[in-house]
mmCIF file with all atom_site columns, C-alpha atoms in Angstrom:
data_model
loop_
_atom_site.group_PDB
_atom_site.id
_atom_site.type_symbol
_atom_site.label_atom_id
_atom_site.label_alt_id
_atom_site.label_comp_id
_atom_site.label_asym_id
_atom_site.label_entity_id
_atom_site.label_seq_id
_atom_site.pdbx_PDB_ins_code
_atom_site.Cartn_x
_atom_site.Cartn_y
_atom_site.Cartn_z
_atom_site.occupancy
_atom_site.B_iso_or_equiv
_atom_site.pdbx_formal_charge
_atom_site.auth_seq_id
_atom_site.auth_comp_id
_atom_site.auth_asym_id
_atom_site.auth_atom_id
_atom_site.pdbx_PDB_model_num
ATOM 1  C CA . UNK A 1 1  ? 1.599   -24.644 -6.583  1.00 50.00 ? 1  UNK A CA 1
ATOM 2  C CA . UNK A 1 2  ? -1.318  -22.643 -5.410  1.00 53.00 ? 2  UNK A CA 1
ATOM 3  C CA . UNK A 1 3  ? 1.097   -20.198 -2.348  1.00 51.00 ? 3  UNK A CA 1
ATOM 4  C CA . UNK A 1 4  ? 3.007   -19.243 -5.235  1.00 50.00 ? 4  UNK A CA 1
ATOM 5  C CA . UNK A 1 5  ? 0.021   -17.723 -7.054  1.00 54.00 ? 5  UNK A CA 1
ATOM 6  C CA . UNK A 1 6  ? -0.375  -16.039 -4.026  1.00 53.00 ? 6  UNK A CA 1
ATOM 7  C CA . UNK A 1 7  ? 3.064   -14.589 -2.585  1.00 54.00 ? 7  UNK A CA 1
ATOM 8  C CA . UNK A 1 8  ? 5.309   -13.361 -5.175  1.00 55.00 ? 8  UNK A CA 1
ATOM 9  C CA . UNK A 1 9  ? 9.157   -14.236 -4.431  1.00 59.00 ? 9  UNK A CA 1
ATOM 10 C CA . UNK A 1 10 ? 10.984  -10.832 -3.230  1.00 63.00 ? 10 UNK A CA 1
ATOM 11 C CA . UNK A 1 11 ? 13.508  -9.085  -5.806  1.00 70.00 ? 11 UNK A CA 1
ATOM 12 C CA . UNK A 1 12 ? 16.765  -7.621  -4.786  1.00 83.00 ? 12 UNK A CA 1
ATOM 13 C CA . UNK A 1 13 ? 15.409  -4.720  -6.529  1.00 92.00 ? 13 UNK A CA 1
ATOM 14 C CA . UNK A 1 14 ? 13.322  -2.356  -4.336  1.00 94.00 ? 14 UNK A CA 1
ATOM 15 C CA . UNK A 1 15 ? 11.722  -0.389  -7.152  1.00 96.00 ? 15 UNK A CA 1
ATOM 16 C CA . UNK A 1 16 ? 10.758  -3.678  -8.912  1.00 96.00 ? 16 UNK A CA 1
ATOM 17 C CA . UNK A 1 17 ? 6.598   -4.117  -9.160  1.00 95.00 ? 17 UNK A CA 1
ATOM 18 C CA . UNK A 1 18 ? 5.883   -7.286  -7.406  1.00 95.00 ? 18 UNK A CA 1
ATOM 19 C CA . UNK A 1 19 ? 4.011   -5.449  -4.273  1.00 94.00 ? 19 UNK A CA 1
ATOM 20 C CA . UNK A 1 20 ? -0.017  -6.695  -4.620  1.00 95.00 ? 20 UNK A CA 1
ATOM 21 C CA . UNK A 1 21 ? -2.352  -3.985  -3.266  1.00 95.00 ? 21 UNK A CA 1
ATOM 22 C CA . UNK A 1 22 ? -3.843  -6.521  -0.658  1.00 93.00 ? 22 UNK A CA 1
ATOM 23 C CA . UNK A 1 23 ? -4.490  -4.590  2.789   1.00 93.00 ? 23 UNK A CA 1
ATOM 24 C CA . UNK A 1 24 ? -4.413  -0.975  1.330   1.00 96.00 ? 24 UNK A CA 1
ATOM 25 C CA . UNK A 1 25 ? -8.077  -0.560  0.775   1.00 96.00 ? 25 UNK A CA 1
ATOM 26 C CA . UNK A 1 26 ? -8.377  -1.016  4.007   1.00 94.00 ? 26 UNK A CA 1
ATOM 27 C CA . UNK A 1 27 ? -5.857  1.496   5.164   1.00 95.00 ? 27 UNK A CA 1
ATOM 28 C CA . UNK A 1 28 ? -7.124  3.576   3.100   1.00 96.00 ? 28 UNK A CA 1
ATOM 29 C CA . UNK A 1 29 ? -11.211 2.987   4.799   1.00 95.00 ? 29 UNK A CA 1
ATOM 30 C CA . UNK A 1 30 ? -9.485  3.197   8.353   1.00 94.00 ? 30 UNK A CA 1
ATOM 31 C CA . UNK A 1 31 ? -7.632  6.468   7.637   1.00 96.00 ? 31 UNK A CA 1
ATOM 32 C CA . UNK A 1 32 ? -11.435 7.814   5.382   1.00 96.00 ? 32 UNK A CA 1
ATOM 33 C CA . UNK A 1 33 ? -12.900 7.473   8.799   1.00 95.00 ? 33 UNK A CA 1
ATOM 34 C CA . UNK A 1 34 ? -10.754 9.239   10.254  1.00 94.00 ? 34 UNK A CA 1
ATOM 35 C CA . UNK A 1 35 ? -11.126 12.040  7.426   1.00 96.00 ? 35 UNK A CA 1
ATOM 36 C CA . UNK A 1 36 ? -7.837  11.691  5.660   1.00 97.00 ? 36 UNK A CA 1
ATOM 37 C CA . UNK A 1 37 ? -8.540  11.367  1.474   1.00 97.00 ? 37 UNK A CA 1
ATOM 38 C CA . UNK A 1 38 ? -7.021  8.615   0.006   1.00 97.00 ? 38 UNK A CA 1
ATOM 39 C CA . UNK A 1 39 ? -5.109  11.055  -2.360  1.00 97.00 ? 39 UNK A CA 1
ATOM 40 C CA . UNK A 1 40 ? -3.122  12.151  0.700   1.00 98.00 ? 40 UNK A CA 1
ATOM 41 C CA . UNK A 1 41 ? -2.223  8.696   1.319   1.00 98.00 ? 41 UNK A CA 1
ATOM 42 C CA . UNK A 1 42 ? -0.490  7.736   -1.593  1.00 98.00 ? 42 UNK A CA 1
ATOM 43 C CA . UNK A 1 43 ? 0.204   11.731  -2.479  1.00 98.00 ? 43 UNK A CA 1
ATOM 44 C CA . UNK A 1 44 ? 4.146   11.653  -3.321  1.00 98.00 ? 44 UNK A CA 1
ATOM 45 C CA . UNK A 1 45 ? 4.542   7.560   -3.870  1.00 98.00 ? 45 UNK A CA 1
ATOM 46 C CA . UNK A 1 46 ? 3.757   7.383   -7.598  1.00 97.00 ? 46 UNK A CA 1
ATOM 47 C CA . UNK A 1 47 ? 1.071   4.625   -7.015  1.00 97.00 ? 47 UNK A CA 1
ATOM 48 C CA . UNK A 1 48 ? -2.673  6.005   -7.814  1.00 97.00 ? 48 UNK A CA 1
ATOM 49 C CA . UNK A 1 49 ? -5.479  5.577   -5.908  1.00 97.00 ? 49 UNK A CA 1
ATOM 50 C CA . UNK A 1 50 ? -7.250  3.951   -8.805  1.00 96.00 ? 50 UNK A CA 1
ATOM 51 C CA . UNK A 1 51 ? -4.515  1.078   -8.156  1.00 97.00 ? 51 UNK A CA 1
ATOM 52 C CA . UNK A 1 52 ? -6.847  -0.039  -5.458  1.00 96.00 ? 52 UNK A CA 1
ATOM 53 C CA . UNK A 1 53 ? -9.856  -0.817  -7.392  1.00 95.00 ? 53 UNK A CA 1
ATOM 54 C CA . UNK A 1 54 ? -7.953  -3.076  -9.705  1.00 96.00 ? 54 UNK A CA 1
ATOM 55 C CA . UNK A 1 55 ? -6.735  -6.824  -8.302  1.00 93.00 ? 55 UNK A CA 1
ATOM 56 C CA . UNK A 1 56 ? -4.143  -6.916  -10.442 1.00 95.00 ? 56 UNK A CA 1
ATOM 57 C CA . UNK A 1 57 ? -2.264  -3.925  -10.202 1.00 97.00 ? 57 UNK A CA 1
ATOM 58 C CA . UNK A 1 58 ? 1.091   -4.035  -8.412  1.00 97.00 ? 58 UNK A CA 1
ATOM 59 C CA . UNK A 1 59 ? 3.518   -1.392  -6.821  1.00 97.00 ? 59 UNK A CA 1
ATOM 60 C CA . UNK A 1 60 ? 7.307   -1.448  -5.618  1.00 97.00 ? 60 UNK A CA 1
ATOM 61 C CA . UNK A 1 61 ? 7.716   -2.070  -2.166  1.00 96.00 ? 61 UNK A CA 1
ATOM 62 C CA . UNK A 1 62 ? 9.546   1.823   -2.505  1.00 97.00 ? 62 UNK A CA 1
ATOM 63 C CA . UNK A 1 63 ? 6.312   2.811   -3.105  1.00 98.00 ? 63 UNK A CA 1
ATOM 64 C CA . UNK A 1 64 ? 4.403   0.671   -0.379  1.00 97.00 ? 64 UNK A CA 1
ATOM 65 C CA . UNK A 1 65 ? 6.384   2.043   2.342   1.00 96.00 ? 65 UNK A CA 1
ATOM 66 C CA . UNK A 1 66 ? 6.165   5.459   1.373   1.00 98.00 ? 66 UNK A CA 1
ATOM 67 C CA . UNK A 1 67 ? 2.371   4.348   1.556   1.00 97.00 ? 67 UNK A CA 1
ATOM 68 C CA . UNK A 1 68 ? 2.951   3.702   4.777   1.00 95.00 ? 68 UNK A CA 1
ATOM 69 C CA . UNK A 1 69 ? 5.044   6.403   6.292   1.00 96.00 ? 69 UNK A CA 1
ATOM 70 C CA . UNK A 1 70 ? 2.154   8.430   4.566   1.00 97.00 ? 70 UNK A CA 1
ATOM 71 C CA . UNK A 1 71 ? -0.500  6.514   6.847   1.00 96.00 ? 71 UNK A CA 1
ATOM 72 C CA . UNK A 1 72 ? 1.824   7.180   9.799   1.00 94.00 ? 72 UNK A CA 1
ATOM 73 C CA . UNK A 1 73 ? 1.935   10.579  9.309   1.00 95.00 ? 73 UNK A CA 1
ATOM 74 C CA . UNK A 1 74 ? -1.479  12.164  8.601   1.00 96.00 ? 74 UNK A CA 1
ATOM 75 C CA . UNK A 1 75 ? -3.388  9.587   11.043  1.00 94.00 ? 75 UNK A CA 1
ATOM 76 C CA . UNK A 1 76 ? -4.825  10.762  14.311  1.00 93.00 ? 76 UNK A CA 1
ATOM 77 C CA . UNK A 1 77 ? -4.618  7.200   15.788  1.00 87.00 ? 77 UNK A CA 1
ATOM 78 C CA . UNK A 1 78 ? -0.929  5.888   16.462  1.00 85.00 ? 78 UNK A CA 1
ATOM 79 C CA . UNK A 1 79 ? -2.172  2.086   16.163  1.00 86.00 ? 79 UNK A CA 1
ATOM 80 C CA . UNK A 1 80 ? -3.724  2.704   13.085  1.00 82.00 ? 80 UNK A CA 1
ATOM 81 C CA . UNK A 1 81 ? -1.283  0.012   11.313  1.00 76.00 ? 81 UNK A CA 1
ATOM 82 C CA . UNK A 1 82 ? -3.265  -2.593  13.669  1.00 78.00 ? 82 UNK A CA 1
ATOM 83 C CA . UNK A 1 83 ? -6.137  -1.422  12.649  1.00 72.00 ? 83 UNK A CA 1
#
């Protein structure tokens, strides 16, 4: 089945790899404009930038919303989630 290529089934374990990097490249391009380094984003997450540049790399969701708390905090633009 072709959706389950796509969308990996959640684990019960929050550290567990199944996260795809889908949408974080362009996080990342929103927050650039803004002048925020990509390093800053995912500083203190243990995912590397490089991550982005390869489709099959995967993180934790741990890590992905540390991503995110990162994007909240150093981005001048409070809708920048939206974005």
């Amino acid at each position: 089945m072709l959706i389950s290529k796509i969308i990996s089934p959640l684990s019960d374990d929050i550290d567990a790899p199944t996260q795809s990097m889908l949408g974080l490249a362009a996080l990342a391009a929103e927050l650039a404009a803004e002048g925020v380094s990509v390093k800053d984003l995912f500083a203190r997450t243990g995912a590397l930038p490089s991550q982005l540049e390869d489709p099959h790399a995967r993180i934790s969701r741990r890590q992905r919303l540390a991503i995110y708390r990162n994007a909240v905090a150093l981005a001048k633009r409070t809708d920048i989630g939206l974005l």
